[in-house]
PDB file of C-alpha atoms and ligand atoms in Angstrom:
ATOM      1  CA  UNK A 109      -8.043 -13.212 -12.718  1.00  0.00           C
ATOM      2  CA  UNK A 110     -11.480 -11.515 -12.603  1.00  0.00           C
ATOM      3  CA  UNK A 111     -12.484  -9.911  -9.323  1.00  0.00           C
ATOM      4  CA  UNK A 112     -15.905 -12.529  -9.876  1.00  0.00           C
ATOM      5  CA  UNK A 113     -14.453 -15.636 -10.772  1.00  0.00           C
ATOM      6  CA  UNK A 114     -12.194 -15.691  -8.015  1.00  0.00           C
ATOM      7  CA  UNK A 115     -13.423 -17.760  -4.996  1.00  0.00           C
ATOM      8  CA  UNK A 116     -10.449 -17.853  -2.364  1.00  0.00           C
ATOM      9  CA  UNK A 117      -7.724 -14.793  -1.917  1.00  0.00           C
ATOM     10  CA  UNK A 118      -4.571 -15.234  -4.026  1.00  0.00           C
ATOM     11  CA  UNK A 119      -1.650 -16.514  -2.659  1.00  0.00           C
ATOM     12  CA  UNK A 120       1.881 -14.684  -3.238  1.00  0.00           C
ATOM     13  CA  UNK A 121       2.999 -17.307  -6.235  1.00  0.00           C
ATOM     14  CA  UNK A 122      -0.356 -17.128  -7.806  1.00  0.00           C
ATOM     15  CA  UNK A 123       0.407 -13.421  -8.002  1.00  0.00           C
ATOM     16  CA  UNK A 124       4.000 -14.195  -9.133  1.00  0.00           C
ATOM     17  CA  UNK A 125       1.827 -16.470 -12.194  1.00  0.00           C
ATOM     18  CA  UNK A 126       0.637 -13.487 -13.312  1.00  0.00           C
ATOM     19  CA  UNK A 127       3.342 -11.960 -14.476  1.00  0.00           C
ATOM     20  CA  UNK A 128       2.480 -10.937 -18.091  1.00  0.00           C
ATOM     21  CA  UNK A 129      -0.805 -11.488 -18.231  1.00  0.00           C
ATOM     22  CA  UNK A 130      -3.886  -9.328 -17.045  1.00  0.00           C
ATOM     23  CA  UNK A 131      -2.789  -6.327 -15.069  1.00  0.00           C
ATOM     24  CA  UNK A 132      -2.443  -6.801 -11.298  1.00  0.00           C
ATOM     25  CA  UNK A 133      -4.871  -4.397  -9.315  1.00  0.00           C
ATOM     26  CA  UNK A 134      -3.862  -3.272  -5.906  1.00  0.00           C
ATOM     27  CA  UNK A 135      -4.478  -0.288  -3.384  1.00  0.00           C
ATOM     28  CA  UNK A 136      -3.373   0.732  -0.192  1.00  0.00           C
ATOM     29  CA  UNK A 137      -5.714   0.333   2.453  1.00  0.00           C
ATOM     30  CA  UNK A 138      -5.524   0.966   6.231  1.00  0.00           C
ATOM     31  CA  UNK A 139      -8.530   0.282   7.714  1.00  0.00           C
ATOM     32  CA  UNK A 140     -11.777  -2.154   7.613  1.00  0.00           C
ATOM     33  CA  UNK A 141     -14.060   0.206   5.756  1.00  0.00           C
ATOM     34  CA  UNK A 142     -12.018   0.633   3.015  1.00  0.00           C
ATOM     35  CA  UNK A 143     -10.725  -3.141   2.976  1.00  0.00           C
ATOM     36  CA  UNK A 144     -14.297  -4.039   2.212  1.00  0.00           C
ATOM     37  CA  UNK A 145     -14.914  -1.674  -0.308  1.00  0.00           C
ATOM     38  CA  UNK A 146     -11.756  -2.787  -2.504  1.00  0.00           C
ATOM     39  CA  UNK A 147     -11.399  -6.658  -1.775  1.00  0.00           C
ATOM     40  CA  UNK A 148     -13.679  -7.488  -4.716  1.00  0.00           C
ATOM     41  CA  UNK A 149     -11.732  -5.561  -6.807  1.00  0.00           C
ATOM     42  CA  UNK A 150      -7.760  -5.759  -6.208  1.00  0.00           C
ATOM     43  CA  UNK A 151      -5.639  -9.043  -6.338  1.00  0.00           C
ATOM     44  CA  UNK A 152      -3.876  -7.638  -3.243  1.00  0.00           C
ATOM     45  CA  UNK A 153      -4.411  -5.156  -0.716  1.00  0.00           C
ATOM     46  CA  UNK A 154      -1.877  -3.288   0.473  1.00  0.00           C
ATOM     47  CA  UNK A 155      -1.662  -2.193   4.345  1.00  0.00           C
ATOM     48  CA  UNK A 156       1.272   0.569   3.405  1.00  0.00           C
ATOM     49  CA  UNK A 157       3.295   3.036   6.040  1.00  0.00           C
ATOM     50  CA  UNK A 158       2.193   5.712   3.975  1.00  0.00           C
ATOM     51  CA  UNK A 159      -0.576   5.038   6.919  1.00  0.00           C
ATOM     52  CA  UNK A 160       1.666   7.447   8.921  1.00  0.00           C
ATOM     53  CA  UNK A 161       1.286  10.260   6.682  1.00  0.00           C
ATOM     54  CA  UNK A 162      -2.145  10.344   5.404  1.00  0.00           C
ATOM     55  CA  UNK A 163      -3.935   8.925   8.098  1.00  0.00           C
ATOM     56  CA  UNK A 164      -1.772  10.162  11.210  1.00  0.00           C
ATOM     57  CA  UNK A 165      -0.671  13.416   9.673  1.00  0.00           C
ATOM     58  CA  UNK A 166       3.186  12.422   9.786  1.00  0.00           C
ATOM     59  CA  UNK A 167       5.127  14.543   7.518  1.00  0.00           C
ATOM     60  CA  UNK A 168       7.229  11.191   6.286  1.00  0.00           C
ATOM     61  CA  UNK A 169       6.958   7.501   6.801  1.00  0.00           C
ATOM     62  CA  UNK A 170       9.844   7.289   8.677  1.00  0.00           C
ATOM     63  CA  UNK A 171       7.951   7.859  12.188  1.00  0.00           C
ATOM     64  CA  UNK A 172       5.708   4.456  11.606  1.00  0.00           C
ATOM     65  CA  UNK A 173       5.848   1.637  13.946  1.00  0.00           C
ATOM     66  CA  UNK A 174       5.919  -1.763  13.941  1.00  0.00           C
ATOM     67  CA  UNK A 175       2.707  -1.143  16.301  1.00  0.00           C
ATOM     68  CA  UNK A 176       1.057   1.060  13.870  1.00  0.00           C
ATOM     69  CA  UNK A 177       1.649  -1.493  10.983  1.00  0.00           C
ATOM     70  CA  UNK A 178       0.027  -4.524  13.500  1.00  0.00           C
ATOM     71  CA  UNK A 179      -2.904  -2.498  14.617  1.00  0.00           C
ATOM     72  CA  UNK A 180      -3.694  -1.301  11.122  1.00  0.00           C
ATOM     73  CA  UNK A 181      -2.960  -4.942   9.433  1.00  0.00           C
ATOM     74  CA  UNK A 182      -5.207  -6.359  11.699  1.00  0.00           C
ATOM     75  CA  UNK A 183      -7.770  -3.601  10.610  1.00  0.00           C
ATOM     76  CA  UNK A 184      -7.858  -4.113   7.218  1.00  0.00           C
ATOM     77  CA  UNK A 185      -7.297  -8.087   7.475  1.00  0.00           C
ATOM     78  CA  UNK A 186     -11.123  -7.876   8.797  1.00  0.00           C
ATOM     79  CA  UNK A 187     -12.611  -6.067   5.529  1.00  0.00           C
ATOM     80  CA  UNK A 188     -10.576  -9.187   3.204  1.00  0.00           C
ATOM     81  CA  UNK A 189     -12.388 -11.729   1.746  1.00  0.00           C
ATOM     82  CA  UNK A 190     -11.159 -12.284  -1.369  1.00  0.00           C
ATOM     83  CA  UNK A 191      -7.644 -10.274  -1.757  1.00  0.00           C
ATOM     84  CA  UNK A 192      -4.377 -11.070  -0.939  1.00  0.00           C
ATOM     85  CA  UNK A 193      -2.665  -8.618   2.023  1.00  0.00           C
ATOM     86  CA  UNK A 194       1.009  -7.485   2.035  1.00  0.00           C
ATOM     87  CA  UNK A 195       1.876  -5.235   4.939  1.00  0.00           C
ATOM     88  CA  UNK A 196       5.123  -3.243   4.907  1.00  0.00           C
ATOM     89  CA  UNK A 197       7.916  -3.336   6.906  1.00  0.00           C
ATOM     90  CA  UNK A 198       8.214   0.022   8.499  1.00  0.00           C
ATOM     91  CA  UNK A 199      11.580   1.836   8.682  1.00  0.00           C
ATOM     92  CA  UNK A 200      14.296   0.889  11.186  1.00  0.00           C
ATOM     93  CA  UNK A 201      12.480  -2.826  11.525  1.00  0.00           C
ATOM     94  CA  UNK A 202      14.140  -4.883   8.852  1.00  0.00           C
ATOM     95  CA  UNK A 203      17.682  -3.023   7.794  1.00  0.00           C
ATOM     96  CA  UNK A 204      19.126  -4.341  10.693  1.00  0.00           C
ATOM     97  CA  UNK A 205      20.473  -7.633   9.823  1.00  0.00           C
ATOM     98  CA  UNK A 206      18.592 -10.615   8.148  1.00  0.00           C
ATOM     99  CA  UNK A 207      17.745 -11.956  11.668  1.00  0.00           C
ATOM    100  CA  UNK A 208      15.992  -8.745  12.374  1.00  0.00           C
ATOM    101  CA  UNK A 209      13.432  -8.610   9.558  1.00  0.00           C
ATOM    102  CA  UNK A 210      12.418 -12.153   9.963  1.00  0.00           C
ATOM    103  CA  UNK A 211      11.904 -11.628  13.269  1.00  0.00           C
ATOM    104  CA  UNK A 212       9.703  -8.319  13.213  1.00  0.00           C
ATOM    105  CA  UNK A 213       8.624  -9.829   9.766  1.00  0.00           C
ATOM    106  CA  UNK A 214       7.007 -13.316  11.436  1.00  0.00           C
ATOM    107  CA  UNK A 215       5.573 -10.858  14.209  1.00  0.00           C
ATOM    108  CA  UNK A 216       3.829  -9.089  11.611  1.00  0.00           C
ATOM    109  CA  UNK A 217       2.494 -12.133   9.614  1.00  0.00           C
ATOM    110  CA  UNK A 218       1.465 -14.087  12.810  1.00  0.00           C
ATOM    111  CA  UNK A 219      -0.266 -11.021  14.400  1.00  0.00           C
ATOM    112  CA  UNK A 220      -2.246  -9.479  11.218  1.00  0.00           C
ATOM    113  CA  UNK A 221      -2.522 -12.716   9.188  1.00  0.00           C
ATOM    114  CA  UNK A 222      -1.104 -11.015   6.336  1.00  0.00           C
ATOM    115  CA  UNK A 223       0.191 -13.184   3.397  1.00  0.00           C
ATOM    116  CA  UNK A 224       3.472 -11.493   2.421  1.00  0.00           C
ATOM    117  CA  UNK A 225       5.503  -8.792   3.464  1.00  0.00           C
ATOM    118  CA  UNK A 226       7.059  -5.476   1.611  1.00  0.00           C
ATOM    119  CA  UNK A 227      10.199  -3.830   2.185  1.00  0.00           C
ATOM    120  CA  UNK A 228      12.121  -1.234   0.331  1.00  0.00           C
ATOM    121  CA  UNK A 229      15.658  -1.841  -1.156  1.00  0.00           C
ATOM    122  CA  UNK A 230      17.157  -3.112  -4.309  1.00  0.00           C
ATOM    123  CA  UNK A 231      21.029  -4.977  -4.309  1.00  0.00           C
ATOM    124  CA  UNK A 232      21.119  -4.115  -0.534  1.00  0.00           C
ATOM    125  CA  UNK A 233      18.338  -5.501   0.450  1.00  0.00           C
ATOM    126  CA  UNK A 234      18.785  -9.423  -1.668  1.00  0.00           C
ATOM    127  CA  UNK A 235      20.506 -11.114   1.210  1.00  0.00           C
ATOM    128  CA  UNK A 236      17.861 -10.237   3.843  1.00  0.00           C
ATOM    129  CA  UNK A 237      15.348 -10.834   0.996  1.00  0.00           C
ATOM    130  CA  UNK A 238      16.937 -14.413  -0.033  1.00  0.00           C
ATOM    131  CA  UNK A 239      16.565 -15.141   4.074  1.00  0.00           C
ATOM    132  CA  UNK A 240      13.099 -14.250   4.084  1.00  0.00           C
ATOM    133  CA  UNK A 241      11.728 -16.653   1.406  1.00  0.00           C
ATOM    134  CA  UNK A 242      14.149 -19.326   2.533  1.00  0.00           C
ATOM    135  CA  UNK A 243      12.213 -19.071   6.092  1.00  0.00           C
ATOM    136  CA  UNK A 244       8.092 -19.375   4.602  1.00  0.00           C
ATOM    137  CA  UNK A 245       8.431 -15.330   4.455  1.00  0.00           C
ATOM    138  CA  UNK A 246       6.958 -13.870   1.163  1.00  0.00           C
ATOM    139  CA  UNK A 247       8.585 -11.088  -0.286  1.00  0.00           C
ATOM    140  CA  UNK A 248       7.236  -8.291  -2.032  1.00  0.00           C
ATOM    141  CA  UNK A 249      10.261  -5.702  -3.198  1.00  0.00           C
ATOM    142  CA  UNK A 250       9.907  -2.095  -3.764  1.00  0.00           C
ATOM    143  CA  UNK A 251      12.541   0.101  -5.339  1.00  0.00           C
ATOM    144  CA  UNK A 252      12.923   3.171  -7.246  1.00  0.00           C
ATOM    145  CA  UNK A 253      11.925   5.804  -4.994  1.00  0.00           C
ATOM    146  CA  UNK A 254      11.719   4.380  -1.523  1.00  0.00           C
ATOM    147  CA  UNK A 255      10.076   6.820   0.525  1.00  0.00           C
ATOM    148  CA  UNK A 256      11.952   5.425   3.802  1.00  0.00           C
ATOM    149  CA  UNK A 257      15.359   6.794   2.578  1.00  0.00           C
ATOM    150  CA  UNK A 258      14.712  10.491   1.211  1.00  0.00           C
ATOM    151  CA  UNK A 259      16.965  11.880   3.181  1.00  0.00           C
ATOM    152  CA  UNK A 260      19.521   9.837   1.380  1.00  0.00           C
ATOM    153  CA  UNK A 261      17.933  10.126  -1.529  1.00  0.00           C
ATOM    154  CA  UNK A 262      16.636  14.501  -1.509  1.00  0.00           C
ATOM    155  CA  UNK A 263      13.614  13.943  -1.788  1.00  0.00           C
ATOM    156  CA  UNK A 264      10.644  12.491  -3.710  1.00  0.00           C
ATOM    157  CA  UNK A 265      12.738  12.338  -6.819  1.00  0.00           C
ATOM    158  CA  UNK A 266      12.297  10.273  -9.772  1.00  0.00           C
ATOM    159  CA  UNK A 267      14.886   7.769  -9.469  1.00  0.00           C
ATOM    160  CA  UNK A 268      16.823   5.647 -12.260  1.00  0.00           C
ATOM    161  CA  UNK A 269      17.033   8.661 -15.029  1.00  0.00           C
ATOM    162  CA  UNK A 270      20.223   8.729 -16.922  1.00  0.00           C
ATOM    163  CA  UNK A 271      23.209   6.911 -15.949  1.00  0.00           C
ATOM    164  CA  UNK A 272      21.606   5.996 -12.716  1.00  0.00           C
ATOM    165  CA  UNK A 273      19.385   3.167 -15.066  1.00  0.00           C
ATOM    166  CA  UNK A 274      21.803   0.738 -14.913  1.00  0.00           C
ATOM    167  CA  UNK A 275      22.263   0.479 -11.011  1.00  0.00           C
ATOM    168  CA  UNK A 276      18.105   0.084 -10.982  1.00  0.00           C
ATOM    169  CA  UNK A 277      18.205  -2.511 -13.389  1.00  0.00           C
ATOM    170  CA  UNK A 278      21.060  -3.913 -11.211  1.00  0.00           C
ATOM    171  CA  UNK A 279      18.282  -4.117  -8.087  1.00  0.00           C
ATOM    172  CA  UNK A 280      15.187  -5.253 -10.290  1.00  0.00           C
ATOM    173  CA  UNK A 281      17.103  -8.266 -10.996  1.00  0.00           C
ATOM    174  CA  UNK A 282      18.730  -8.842  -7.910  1.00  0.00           C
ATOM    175  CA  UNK A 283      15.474  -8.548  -5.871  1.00  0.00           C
ATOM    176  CA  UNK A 284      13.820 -11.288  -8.156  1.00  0.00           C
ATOM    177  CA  UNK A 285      17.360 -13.160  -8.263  1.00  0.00           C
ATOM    178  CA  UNK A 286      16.914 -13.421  -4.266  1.00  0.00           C
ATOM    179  CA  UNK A 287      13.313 -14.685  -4.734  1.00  0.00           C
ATOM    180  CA  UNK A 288      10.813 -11.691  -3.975  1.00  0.00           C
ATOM    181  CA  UNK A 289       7.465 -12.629  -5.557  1.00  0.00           C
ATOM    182  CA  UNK A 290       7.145  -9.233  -7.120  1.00  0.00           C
ATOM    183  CA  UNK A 291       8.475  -5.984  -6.983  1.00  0.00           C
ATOM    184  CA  UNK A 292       6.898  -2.128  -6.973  1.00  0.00           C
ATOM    185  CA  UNK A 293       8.383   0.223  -8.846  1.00  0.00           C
ATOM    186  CA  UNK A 294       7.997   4.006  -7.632  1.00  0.00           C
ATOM    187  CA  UNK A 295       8.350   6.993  -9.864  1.00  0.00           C
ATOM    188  CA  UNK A 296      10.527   5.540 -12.415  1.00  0.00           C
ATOM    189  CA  UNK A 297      10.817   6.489 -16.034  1.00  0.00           C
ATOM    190  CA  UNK A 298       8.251   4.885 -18.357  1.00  0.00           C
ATOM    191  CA  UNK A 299      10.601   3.839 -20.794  1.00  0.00           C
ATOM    192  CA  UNK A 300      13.038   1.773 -17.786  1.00  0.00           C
ATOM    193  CA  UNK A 301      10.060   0.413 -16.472  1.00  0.00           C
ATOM    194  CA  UNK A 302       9.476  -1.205 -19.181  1.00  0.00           C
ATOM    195  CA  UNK A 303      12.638  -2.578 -19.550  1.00  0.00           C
ATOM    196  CA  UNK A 304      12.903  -4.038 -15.654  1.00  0.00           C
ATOM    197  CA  UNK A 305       9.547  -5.651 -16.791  1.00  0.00           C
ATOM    198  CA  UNK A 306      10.163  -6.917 -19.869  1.00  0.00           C
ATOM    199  CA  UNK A 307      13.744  -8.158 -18.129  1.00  0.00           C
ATOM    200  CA  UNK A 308      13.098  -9.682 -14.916  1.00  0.00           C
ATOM    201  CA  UNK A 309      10.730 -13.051 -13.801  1.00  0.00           C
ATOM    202  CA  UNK A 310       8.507 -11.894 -11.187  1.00  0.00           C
ATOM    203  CA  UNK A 311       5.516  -8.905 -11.709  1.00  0.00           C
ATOM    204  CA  UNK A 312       6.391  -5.080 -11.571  1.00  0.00           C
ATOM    205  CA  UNK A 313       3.710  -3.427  -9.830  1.00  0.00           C
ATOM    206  CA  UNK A 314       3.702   0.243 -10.875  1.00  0.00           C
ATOM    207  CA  UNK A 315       3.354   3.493  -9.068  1.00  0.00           C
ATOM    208  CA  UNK A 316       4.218   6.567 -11.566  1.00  0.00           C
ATOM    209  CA  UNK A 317       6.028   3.862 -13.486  1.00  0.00           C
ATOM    210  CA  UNK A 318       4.718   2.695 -16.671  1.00  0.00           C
ATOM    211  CA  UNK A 319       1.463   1.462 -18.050  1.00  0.00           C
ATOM    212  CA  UNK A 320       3.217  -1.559 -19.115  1.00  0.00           C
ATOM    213  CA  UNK A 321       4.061  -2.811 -15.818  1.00  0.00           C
ATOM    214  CA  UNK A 322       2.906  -6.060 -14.624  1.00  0.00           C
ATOM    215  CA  UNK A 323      -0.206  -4.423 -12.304  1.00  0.00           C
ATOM    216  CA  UNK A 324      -0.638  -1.151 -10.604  1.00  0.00           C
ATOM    217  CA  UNK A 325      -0.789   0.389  -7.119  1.00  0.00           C
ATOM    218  CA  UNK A 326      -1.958   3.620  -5.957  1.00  0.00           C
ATOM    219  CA  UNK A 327      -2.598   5.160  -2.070  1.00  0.00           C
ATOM    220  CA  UNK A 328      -6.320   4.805  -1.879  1.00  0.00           C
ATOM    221  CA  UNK A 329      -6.527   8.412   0.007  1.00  0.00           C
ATOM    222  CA  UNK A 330      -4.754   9.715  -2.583  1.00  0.00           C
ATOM    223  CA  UNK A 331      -7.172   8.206  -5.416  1.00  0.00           C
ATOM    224  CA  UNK A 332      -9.986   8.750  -3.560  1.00  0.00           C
ATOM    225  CA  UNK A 333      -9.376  12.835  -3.138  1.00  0.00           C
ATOM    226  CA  UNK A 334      -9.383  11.931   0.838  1.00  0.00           C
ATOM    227  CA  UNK A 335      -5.534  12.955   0.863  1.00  0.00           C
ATOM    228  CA  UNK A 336      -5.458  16.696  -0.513  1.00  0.00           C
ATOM    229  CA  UNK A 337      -2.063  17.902   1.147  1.00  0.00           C
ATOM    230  CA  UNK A 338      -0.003  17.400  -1.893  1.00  0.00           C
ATOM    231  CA  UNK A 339      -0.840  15.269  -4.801  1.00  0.00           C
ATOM    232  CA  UNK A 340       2.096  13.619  -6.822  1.00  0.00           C
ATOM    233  CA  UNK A 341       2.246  13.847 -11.174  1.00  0.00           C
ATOM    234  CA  UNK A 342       1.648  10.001 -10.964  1.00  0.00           C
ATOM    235  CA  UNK A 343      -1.985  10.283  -8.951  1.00  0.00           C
ATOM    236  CA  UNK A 344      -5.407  10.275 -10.411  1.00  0.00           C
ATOM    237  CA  UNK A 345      -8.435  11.208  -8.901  1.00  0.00           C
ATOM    238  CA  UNK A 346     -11.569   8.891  -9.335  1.00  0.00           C
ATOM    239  CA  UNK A 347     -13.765  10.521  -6.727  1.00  0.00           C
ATOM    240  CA  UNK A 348     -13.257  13.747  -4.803  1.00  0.00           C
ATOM    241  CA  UNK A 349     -14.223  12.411  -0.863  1.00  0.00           C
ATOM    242  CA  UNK A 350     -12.549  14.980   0.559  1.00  0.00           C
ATOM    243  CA  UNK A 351     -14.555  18.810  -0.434  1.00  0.00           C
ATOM    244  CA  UNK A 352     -17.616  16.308  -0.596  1.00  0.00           C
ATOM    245  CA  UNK A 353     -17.118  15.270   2.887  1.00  0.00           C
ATOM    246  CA  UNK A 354     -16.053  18.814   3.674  1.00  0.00           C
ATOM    247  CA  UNK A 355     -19.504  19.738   2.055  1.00  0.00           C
ATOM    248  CA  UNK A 356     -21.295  17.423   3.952  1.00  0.00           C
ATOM    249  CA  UNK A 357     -20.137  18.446   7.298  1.00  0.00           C
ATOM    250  CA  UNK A 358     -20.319  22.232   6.461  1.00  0.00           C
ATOM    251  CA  UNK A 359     -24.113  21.277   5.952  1.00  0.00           C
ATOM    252  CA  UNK A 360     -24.409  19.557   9.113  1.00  0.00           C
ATOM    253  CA  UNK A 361     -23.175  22.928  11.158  1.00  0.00           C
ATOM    254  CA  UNK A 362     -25.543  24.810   8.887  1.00  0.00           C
ATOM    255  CA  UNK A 363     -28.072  23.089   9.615  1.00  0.00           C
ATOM    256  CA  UNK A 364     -27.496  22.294  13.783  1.00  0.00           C
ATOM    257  CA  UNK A 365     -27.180  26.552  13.942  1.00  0.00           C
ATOM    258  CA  UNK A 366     -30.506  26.481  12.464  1.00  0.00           C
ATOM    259  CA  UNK A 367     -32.347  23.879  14.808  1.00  0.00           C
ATOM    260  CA  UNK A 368     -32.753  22.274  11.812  1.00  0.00           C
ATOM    261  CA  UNK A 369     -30.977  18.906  12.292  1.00  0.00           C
ATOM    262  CA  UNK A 370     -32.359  16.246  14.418  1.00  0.00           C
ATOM    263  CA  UNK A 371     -35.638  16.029  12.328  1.00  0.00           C
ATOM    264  CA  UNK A 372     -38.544  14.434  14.127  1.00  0.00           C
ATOM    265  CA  UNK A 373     -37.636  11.527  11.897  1.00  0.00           C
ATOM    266  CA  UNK A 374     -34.384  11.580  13.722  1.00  0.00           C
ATOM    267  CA  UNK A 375     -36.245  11.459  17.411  1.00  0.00           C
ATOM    268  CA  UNK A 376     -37.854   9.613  19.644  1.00  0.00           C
ATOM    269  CA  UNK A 377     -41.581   9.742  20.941  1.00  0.00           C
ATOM    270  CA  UNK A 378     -41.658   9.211  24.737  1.00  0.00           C
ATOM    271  CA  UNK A 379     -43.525   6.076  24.046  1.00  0.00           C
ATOM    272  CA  UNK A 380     -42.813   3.571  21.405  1.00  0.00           C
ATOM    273  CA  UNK A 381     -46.333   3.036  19.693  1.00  0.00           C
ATOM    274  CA  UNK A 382     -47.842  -0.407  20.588  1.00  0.00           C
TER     275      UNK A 382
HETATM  276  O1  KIV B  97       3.305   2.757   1.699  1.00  0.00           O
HETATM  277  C1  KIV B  97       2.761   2.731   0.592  1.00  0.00           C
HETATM  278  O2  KIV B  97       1.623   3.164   0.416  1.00  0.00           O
HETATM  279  C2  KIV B  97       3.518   2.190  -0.530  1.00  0.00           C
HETATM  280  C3  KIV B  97       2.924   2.330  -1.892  1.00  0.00           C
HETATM  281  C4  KIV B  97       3.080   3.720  -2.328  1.00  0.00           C
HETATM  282  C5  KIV B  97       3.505   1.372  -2.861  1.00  0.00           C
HETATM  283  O3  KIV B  97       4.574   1.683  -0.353  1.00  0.00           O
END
């Protein structure tokens, strides 16, 4: 699907069709600005709770709110034209019981508009999944590292490397078996990726995964050199916002120190001219 031809935003089983075909683009995004500058370009935007750590300076997501998630979701659902968005379920709003996530998970669809919803968990995670879709609730999966659990898991590890391969494969297919329309997969070896993908029925949307998964995600802030506090193996830089922004405003003191900045252009007469 080209970003030109497209006319109306993608729905989660047109997403789901594309599955083997031409790469699925996606980004995080949190607010309006950035919406707009991606929506021609990504098949679905998503409104992530890594929001809570490079936007509010959290030092995990584990802190984000359902209110955070609403408030940004209806953010970026302003800047969307043409993309698809998925808003995650933050932590402690869905693990509950199945009755809990659709709950907090309608709340979150009826107050941002958002097409589908994501939330982290493989075999643990079907039933609740399976109850979702059942009740109009799109499901995006995400497994592999989930950045919710790293205290169960120590850390941002790669996950699925050795014996642990089979018990990933085991939640790749039980996540599409339940019905999710897709499924991320987070710092995963290359070589298992592409086994999940060539395996299971919906899309694998990659984040340091393979480049033979089914479309690709990245934190904007992170590809955008706006997020500089760490920067993970699987993260490339395509602009560098941050020192140029850091540039900018060091020029801006420079030049208010000076009396140099406001300009005349920058200033009003006393009188407009007639
Ligand atoms: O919250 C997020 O940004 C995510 C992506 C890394 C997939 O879940």
């Amino acid at each position: 699907m080209s970003a030109t031809a497209r006319k109306a935003a993608p729905m989660p089983d047109d997403i789901r069709a594309m599955k083997g075909g031409t790469p699925i683009v996606s980004l995080t995004a949190y607010t309006t600005p950035m919406a707009q500058m991606m929506d021609a370009h990504c098949d679905f935007v998503l409104v992530g709770d890594s929001v809570g750590m490079v936007l509010h300076g959290m030092p995990s997501t584990l802190g984000v709110t359902m209110e955070m998630m609403i408030l940004h979701g209806k953010a970026v659902a302003r800047g969307l034209k043409q993309s698809m968005m998925v808003v995650d379920m933050p932590f402690g709003s869905y693990e509950e019981s199945p009755a809990q996530a659709f709950r907090n998970a309608a709340d979150l669809m009826a107050e941002t508009g958002a097409g589908a919803v994501k939330l982290e968990g493989g075999r643990h995670m079907a039933e609740t999944i399976a109850f979702l879709v059942a009740r109009g609730v799109p499901v995006m999966a995400h497994i592999g590292l989930t950045p919710q659990s790293i205290n169960t898991l120590g850390g941002y590890k790669v996950q699925g490397r050795g014996a642990a391969a089979a018990a990933l494969m085991a939640d790749a297919r039980a996540v599409s078996d339940a019905g999710a329309f897709s499924v991320v997969l987070e710092k995963v070896p290359a070589a298992l990726a592409d086994q999940i993908t060539a395996e299971i029925a919906i899309p694998t949307i990659g984040i340091g995964a393979s480049v033979n998964c089914d479309g690709q995600i990245l934190v904007v802030d992170d590809m955008l050199g706006l997020f500089t506090a760490f920067k993970p193996k699987f993260v490339k830089r395509y602009a560098a916002l941050g020192s140029d922004g850091e540039a900018a405003i060091a020029s801006f003191a420079e030049e208010v120190r000076a009396r140099a900045f406001p300009g005349p252009e920058h200033s009003f007469a006393d009188k407009a001219p007639t």
